[in-house]
Short mmCIF file of C-alpha atoms in Angstrom, two decimals:
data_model
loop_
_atom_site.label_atom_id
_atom_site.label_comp_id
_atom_site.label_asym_id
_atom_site.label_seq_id
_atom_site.Cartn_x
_atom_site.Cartn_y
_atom_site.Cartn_z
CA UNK A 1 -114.67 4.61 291.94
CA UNK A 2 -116.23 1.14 293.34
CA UNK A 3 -114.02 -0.63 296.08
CA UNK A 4 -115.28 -3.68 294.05
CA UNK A 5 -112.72 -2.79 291.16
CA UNK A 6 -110.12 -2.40 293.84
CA UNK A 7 -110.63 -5.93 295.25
CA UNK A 8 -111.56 -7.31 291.84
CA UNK A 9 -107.85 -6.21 290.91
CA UNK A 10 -105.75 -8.84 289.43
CA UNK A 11 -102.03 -10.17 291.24
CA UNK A 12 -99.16 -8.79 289.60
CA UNK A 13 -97.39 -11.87 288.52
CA UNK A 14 -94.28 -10.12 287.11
CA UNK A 15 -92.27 -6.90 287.71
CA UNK A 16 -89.24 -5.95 286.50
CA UNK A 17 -86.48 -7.95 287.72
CA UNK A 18 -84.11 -5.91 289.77
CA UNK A 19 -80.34 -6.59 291.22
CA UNK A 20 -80.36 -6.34 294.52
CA UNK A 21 -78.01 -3.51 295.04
CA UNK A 22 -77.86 -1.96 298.84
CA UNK A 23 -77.04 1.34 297.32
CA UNK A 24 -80.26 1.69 295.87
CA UNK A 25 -82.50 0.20 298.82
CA UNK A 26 -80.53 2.07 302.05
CA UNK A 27 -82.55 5.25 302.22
CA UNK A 28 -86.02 2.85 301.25
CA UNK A 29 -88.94 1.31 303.62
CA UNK A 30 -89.73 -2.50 302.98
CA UNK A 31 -93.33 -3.04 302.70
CA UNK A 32 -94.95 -7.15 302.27
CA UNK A 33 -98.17 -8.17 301.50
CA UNK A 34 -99.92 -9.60 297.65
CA UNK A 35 -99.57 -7.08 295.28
CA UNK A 36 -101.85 -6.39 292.66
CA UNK A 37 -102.80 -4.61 289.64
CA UNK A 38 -104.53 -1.04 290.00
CA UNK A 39 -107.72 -1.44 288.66
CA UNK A 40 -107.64 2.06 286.96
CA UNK A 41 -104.06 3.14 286.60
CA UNK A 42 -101.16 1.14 284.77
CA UNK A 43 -98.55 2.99 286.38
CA UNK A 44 -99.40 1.87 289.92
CA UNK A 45 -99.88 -0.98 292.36
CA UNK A 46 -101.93 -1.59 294.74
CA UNK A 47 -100.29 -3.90 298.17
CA UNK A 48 -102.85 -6.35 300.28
CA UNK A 49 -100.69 -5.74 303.42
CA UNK A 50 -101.93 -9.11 305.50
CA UNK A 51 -104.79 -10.64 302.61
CA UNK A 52 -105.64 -13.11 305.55
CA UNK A 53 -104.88 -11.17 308.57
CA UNK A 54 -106.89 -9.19 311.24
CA UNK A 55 -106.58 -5.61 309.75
CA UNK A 56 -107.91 -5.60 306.15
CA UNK A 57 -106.15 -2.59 304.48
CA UNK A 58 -103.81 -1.81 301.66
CA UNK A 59 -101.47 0.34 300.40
CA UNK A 60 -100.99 2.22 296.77
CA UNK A 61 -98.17 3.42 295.07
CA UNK A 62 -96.21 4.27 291.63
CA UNK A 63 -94.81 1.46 290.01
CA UNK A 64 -91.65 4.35 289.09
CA UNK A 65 -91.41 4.00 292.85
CA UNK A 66 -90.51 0.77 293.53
CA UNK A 67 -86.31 0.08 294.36
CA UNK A 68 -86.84 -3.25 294.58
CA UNK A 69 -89.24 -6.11 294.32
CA UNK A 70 -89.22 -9.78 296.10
CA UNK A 71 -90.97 -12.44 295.18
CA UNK A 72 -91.92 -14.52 298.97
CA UNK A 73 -93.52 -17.64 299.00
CA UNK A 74 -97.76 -17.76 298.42
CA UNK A 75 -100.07 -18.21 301.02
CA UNK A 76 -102.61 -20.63 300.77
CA UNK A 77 -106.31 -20.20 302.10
CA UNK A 78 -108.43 -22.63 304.00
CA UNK A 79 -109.95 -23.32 301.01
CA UNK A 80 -106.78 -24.00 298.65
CA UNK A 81 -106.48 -20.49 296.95
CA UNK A 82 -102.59 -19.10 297.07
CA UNK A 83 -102.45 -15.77 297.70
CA UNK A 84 -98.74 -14.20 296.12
CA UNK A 85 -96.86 -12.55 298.51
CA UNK A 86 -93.77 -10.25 297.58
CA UNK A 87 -91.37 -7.87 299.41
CA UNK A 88 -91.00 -4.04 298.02
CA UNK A 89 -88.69 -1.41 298.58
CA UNK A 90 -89.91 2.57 298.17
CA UNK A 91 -87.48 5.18 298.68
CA UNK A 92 -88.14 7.71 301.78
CA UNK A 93 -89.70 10.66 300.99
CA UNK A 94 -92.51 9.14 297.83
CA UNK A 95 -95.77 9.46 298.25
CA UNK A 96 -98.09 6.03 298.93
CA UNK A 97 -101.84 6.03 300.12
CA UNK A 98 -103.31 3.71 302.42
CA UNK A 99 -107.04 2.61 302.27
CA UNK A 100 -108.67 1.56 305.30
CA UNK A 101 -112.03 0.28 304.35
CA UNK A 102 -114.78 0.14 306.97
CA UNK A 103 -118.58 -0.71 307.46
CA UNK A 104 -120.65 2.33 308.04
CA UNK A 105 -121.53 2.25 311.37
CA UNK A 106 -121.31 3.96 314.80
CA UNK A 107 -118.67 3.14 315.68
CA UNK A 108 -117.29 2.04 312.18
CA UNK A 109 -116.63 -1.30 311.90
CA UNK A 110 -113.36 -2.39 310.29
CA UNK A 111 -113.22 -5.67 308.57
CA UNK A 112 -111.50 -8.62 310.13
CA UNK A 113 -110.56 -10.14 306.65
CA UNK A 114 -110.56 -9.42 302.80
CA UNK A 115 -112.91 -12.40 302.84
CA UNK A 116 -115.68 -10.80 305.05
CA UNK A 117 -115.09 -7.27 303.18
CA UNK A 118 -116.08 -8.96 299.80
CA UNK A 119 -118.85 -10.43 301.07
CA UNK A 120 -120.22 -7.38 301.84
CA UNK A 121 -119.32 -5.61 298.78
CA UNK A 122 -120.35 -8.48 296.05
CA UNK A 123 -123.81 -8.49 298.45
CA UNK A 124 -123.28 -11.97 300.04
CA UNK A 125 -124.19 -10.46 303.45
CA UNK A 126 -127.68 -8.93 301.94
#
């Protein structure tokens, strides 16, 4: 599996719209970032957690899982690109997996954006 697919993946524009109901959110951790498409499996998402923040890294998990979905306002770019942001809820206790990507290096080298990391990976930095 290439990262590039990962970053490549497409926003999810649309979920299924949910009532809020407390009941089904109490015993759930909120999680924010841009969510996306998985690039290889329908049945999950993939979740930027800060797409122009410090700490590149994001989260996967079952669409099945999700108790609730919020839309939040985009974020725009220096360069004019809006970024969607949303707001999900995942019950305690399913399983999620969080990708840290890093540069090869001694120390490894984290990325301080998703802008630097595709550089790097689409072989702008070459």
């Amino acid at each position: 599996m290439s990262i590039r697919k990962y970053l490549e993946a497409q926003p999810i524009f649309q979920m299924a719209s949910y009532d809020f109901r407390e009941e089904r959110t109490r015993d759930s951790v909120i999680f924010s970032g841009s969510p996306r498409r998985h690039p290889y499996d329908q049945e999950k998402m993939l979740l930027i957690v800060d797409p122009s923040g410090e700490a590149t890294h994001f989260l996967e998990f079952l669409i099945a899982d999700v108790a609730f979905f919020e839309a939040l306002p985009n974020i725009v770019t220096g360069d004019g690109k809006a970024i969607p942001m949303a707001r999900i809820w995942i019950p305690k206790g399913r399983l999620g997996i969080e990708y840290t990507p890093f540069e090869v290096a001694d120390p490894p080298k984290h990325f301080s954006s998703i802008d630097r990391l595709n550089e790097i990976v689409n072989g702008y930095d070459r």
